[in-house]
């Protein structure tokens, strides 16, 4: 290739490799600069004593504790829905489905993974309306509906990682169990699943991170700006990402804005920890697999 | 072994090669005289292919591989140099002058013509020149008649023997000074193997050849000097 | 104790049952959206809904401006993100093993983990004023601001997929090209990228899907004006933001029904992009 062309390409590559991280770094630095000084117990609990707030003795009005608790609950519930359904479906697709059925299921999960989260939120809202009209007038968008919709959002990820992890188990290992007289189910439970549990777990954690950061799904299905700690599955709730969005459009004074920055950092730390943990796990799994070779 | 004596072209001294922590070559010493054919023999898995890849520094492309020692090469119009000390930016130049043909034909995912033309295009040769050189190279390896009507077909569709000769043609088209061959006739029937052997006899009048082979009769017919590895 | 056959049957039934539920979820969502936007089709007022006017008080429910807004913002984001993402992937491969390249890989993975709402929040206070002051036009809440941040959101998708697909190119090809005197850059541009072109297309289409499907960034940064944008500095509203903004107070209202049309458009687009990718992956060399 021509020297000039090579040089031009290299310069462009370097510019990209430097400018993109700088741009993101700028956004993050600004956030940390504004938000870190705000991080304190007061940000979390306002004027309420932390112990009282944690024991739910006193409602926190002026801190982000209810939003953190709401995010925790809605994510926990959605993962509880999604893990069994997702892992079982992943097992079925990897081990039992064949030919056309597998192809159709694969496409279906790909489509589900690509559906915009707001559309899943809309689906959740419609479901709530449907239940409200036909089952009970006491059902409104709430924690339960939100968690179910979030579960739909992360289901395809869990199915996919389960499927891929199972399929990556080598044939000799598979046959080893079977040749010793194990049934297909037995082999799955005692040879294959233990082998790929790490991979599945890291996929689940990544999916948890996605559920924790999503705003679009919950904003249609029951999240509100102020609700305190939800006391039942049918109550409305607060959540960190929605709180941040809400502050950005409705802040009344500089103090509220600062709380928004603080909340953004807290959310960043939570999702950052989840992603970091998932990647660490993935690396450990890779090392374990390589170690056997 | 002393590298100073005679008209050496390649002098390998105390070469060690590691893949990660595994040592594949240990203290290898080989000297190849200019315009001669040097054969490397040894049991399979003793690192013969690795040895060839060390000479043109292709092991740099294998993650985790590391070579220690000296590989001195005398190229035309330049002073003798230690290949292992060359900077990364000079490797493409080096590899153009030291052609390597793999045991398993690794054709590129392109047409027959473009496979042979690939190194020429990289050297920015003119279109006319490329066409001539491709034809010449294919004729040298007795492949021209078989593929002249299929030059634009994917190279993958050729038979194993045809692919092997294509890879040899591709390297010859570069016009190398040194030719490294890894079992060059392993995919060929006897008739073609003999043709390639006589081509090599012809080539060694002009260029230096280092060849890995496990056909003893072939080694006896062709080699000016034989080294045993492992 | 249950006998083995019985156990196997039950466990299999559980597997099938959960697969039926999860596997049909996409279809169920589609049917819901279709069912609720059906009144629009059957009443023959579809044309009205595709018109340029959105003014619920005046009885105009056209979603065309939102379609245009989504198209503008997502495609501008992709015009930025596709070359930058591919360039990052090429860079990381070109200097693979170097410290900076490894740092970059971690950084890009980190980027994919940053919550969108955090991007939006930060950009709201840096980028929007910057755009407003630089161009001295409008409020800074515009197509450009949203697209820039959306591009950052999509870059990791594009570059991580592209890089994985470049790595899947058989080592043999890399060695062959290297042995023929191609430099790393030449090998990447002449052998690896052309071989992985399907992967690059996948990366760009999946990235485009993310750009089109994202709600929060456009909602926070694009200004949400219901009009077809005529310049990059105009405010616009995307389909996703429109769904998020319509108040659901009155389930029976026509304006509420129109958002199902938006949802349907988004769903169909993501479905077609997946089908498109399947077709592309099957194409021969």
Coordinates of N, CA, C and O in Angstrom, one line a residue, chain A residues 87-165:
Chain A
X87 N -33.2 -20.0 32.1 CA -32.2 -21.2 32.1 C -32.9 -22.4 31.6 O -32.3 -23.2 30.8
X88 N -34.2 -22.7 32.0 CA -34.8 -23.9 31.5 C -35.0 -23.8 30.0 O -34.8 -24.8 29.3
X89 N -35.4 -22.7 29.5 CA -35.6 -22.6 28.0 C -34.2 -22.8 27.3 O -34.1 -23.4 26.3
X90 N -33.2 -22.2 27.9 CA -31.8 -22.3 27.3 C -31.4 -23.8 27.3 O -30.9 -24.3 26.3
X91 N -31.7 -24.5 28.4 CA -31.4 -26.0 28.4 C -32.2 -26.7 27.3 O -31.6 -27.5 26.6
X92 N -33.5 -26.3 27.2 CA -34.3 -27.0 26.2 C -33.7 -26.8 24.8 O -33.5 -27.7 24.0
X93 N -33.4 -25.5 24.5 CA -33.0 -25.2 23.1 C -31.6 -25.9 22.9 O -31.4 -26.4 21.8
X94 N -30.7 -25.9 23.9 CA -29.4 -26.4 23.6 C -29.4 -28.0 23.5 O -28.8 -28.6 22.7
X95 N -30.2 -28.6 24.4 CA -30.1 -30.1 24.5 C -31.2 -30.8 23.8 O -31.0 -32.0 23.4
X96 N -32.4 -30.3 23.7 CA -33.5 -31.1 23.2 C -34.1 -30.6 21.9 O -34.6 -31.4 21.1
X97 N -34.1 -29.3 21.7 CA -34.8 -28.8 20.5 C -33.9 -29.2 19.3 O -32.6 -29.1 19.4
X98 N -34.5 -29.5 18.2 CA -33.7 -29.9 17.0 C -34.3 -29.3 15.8 O -35.5 -28.9 15.7
X99 N -33.5 -29.1 14.7 CA -34.0 -28.7 13.4 C -34.8 -27.5 13.4 O -34.3 -26.4 13.9
X100 N -36.0 -27.6 12.8 CA -36.8 -26.4 12.6 C -37.2 -25.7 13.9 O -37.2 -24.5 14.0
X101 N -37.5 -26.5 14.9 CA -38.0 -26.0 16.2 C -36.9 -25.1 16.8 O -37.1 -23.9 17.2
X102 N -35.6 -25.6 16.7 CA -34.5 -24.8 17.2 C -34.3 -23.5 16.5 O -34.1 -22.4 17.0
X103 N -34.5 -23.6 15.1 CA -34.3 -22.4 14.3 C -35.4 -21.4 14.6 O -35.1 -20.2 14.8
X104 N -36.6 -21.8 14.8 CA -37.7 -20.9 15.1 C -37.5 -20.2 16.4 O -37.6 -19.0 16.6
X105 N -37.1 -21.1 17.4 CA -36.8 -20.5 18.8 C -35.7 -19.5 18.7 O -35.8 -18.4 19.3
X106 N -34.6 -19.9 18.0 CA -33.5 -18.9 17.9 C -33.9 -17.6 17.4 O -33.5 -16.5 17.9
X107 N -34.7 -17.6 16.3 CA -35.1 -16.4 15.7 C -36.0 -15.6 16.7 O -35.9 -14.4 16.9
X108 N -36.9 -16.4 17.3 CA -37.8 -15.7 18.3 C -37.0 -15.0 19.4 O -37.4 -13.9 19.8
X109 N -36.0 -15.6 19.9 CA -35.2 -15.0 21.0 C -34.4 -13.8 20.5 O -34.3 -12.8 21.1
X110 N -33.9 -14.0 19.2 CA -33.2 -12.8 18.6 C -34.1 -11.6 18.5 O -33.8 -10.5 18.8
X111 N -35.4 -11.9 18.0 CA -36.3 -10.8 17.9 C -36.6 -10.2 19.2 O -36.6 -9.0 19.4
X112 N -36.9 -11.0 20.2 CA -37.2 -10.5 21.5 C -36.1 -9.7 22.1 O -36.3 -8.6 22.7
X113 N -34.8 -10.1 21.8 CA -33.7 -9.3 22.3 C -33.6 -8.0 21.6 O -33.0 -7.0 22.2
X114 N -34.1 -7.9 20.4 CA -34.0 -6.6 19.7 C -35.2 -5.7 19.8 O -35.2 -4.6 19.3
X115 N -36.2 -6.2 20.5 CA -37.4 -5.3 20.7 C -37.0 -4.2 21.7 O -36.4 -4.4 22.7
X116 N -37.2 -2.9 21.3 CA -36.9 -1.8 22.1 C -37.5 -1.9 23.5 O -38.7 -2.3 23.6
X117 N -36.8 -1.4 24.5 CA -37.3 -1.6 25.9 C -38.6 -0.8 26.1 O -39.5 -1.3 26.8
X118 N -38.8 0.3 25.4 CA -40.0 1.1 25.6 C -41.2 0.3 25.1 O -42.3 0.4 25.6
X119 N -41.0 -0.6 24.1 CA -42.1 -1.4 23.5 C -42.5 -2.5 24.5 O -43.6 -2.8 24.7
X120 N -41.4 -3.0 25.2 CA -41.7 -4.0 26.3 C -42.5 -3.3 27.4 O -43.4 -3.8 28.0
X121 N -42.1 -2.0 27.7 CA -42.8 -1.3 28.7 C -44.3 -1.0 28.3 O -45.2 -1.2 29.1
X122 N -44.4 -0.7 27.0 CA -45.8 -0.5 26.5 C -46.6 -1.8 26.7 O -47.8 -1.8 27.0
X123 N -46.0 -2.9 26.4 CA -46.6 -4.2 26.6 C -47.0 -4.4 28.0 O -48.2 -4.8 28.3
X124 N -46.1 -4.1 28.9 CA -46.4 -4.2 30.4 C -47.6 -3.3 30.7 O -48.5 -3.8 31.5
X125 N -47.6 -2.1 30.2 CA -48.7 -1.2 30.5 C -50.0 -1.7 30.0 O -51.1 -1.7 30.7
X126 N -50.0 -2.3 28.8 CA -51.2 -2.8 28.2 C -51.7 -4.0 29.0 O -52.9 -4.2 29.2
X127 N -50.7 -4.8 29.5 CA -51.1 -5.9 30.3 C -51.8 -5.5 31.6 O -52.8 -6.0 32.0
X128 N -51.3 -4.4 32.2 CA -51.9 -3.9 33.4 C -53.3 -3.4 33.1 O -54.2 -3.6 33.9
X129 N -53.5 -2.7 32.0 CA -54.8 -2.2 31.6 C -55.8 -3.4 31.4 O -56.9 -3.4 31.9
X130 N -55.2 -4.4 30.7 CA -56.0 -5.6 30.5 C -56.5 -6.2 31.8 O -57.7 -6.5 32.0
X131 N -55.5 -6.4 32.7 CA -55.8 -7.0 34.0 C -56.8 -6.1 34.8 O -57.7 -6.6 35.4
X132 N -56.6 -4.8 34.7 CA -57.4 -3.9 35.4 C -58.9 -4.0 35.0 O -59.8 -4.1 35.8
X133 N -59.1 -4.2 33.6 CA -60.4 -4.2 33.1 C -61.1 -5.6 33.3 O -62.3 -5.7 33.6
X134 N -60.3 -6.6 33.2 CA -60.9 -8.0 33.1 C -60.7 -8.8 34.4 O -61.5 -9.7 34.6
X135 N -59.7 -8.5 35.2 CA -59.5 -9.3 36.4 C -59.9 -8.6 37.7 O -60.9 -9.0 38.4
X136 N -59.3 -7.5 37.9 CA -59.6 -6.7 39.1 C -59.3 -5.3 38.9 O -58.3 -4.9 38.4
X137 N -60.2 -4.5 39.4 CA -60.1 -3.0 39.2 C -59.0 -2.5 40.2 O -58.6 -1.3 40.1
X138 N -58.5 -3.4 41.0 CA -57.4 -2.9 41.9 C -56.0 -3.0 41.3 O -55.1 -2.5 41.9
X139 N -55.9 -3.6 40.1 CA -54.6 -3.7 39.5 C -54.3 -2.4 38.7 O -55.0 -2.1 37.8
X140 N -53.2 -1.8 39.1 CA -52.6 -0.7 38.3 C -51.2 -1.1 37.9 O -50.7 -2.0 38.5
X141 N -50.5 -0.3 37.1 CA -49.1 -0.5 36.9 C -48.4 -0.5 38.3 O -48.7 0.4 39.1
X142 N -47.6 -1.4 38.6 CA -47.0 -1.6 39.9 C -45.7 -2.4 39.9 O -45.3 -2.8 38.8
X143 N -45.2 -2.6 41.1 CA -43.9 -3.4 41.2 C -44.0 -4.7 40.5 O -43.1 -5.1 39.7
X144 N -45.1 -5.4 40.6 CA -45.3 -6.7 40.0 C -45.2 -6.6 38.5 O -44.4 -7.4 37.8
X145 N -46.0 -5.7 37.9 CA -46.0 -5.6 36.5 C -44.6 -5.1 35.9 O -44.1 -5.7 35.0
X146 N -44.0 -4.2 36.6 CA -42.7 -3.7 36.2 C -41.7 -4.9 36.2 O -40.9 -5.0 35.3
X147 N -41.7 -5.7 37.3 CA -40.7 -6.7 37.4 C -40.9 -7.7 36.3 O -40.0 -8.3 35.7
X148 N -42.2 -8.0 36.0 CA -42.5 -9.0 34.9 C -42.0 -8.4 33.6 O -41.4 -9.2 32.8
X149 N -42.2 -7.1 33.3 CA -41.8 -6.6 32.0 C -40.3 -6.6 32.0 O -39.7 -6.9 30.9
X150 N -39.6 -6.2 33.1 CA -38.1 -6.3 33.1 C -37.6 -7.7 32.8 O -36.6 -7.9 32.1
X151 N -38.4 -8.7 33.4 CA -38.0 -10.1 33.1 C -38.0 -10.4 31.6 O -37.1 -11.0 31.1
X152 N -39.0 -9.9 31.0 CA -39.1 -10.1 29.5 C -37.9 -9.5 28.8 O -37.3 -10.0 27.9
X153 N -37.5 -8.3 29.3 CA -36.4 -7.6 28.7 C -35.1 -8.4 28.8 O -34.3 -8.5 27.8
X154 N -34.9 -9.1 29.9 CA -33.6 -9.8 30.1 C -33.7 -11.3 29.8 O -32.6 -11.9 29.7
X155 N -34.9 -11.8 29.6 CA -35.0 -13.2 29.2 C -34.1 -13.7 28.1 O -33.4 -14.7 28.3
X156 N -34.2 -13.0 26.9 CA -33.4 -13.5 25.8 C -31.9 -13.6 26.1 O -31.2 -14.5 25.7
X157 N -31.4 -12.7 26.9 CA -29.9 -12.7 27.3 C -29.6 -14.0 28.1 O -28.7 -14.7 27.8
X158 N -30.5 -14.3 29.0 CA -30.3 -15.5 29.9 C -30.4 -16.7 29.1 O -29.6 -17.7 29.2
X159 N -31.4 -16.8 28.2 CA -31.6 -18.0 27.3 C -30.3 -18.2 26.5 O -29.8 -19.3 26.5
X160 N -29.9 -17.1 25.9 CA -28.7 -17.2 25.0 C -27.5 -17.7 25.7 O -26.8 -18.5 25.2
X161 N -27.1 -17.0 26.9 CA -25.9 -17.4 27.5 C -26.0 -18.9 28.0 O -25.0 -19.6 27.9
X162 N -27.2 -19.3 28.5 CA -27.3 -20.7 28.9 C -27.1 -21.6 27.7 O -26.3 -22.5 27.8
X163 N -27.7 -21.3 26.6 CA -27.6 -22.1 25.4 C -26.2 -22.2 25.0 O -25.6 -23.3 24.8
X164 N -25.5 -21.0 24.9 CA -24.1 -21.0 24.4 C -23.2 -21.7 25.3 O -22.3 -22.5 24.9
X165 N -23.4 -21.5 26.7 CA -22.5 -22.2 27.6 C -22.6 -23.7 27.5 O -21.7 -24.4 27.5

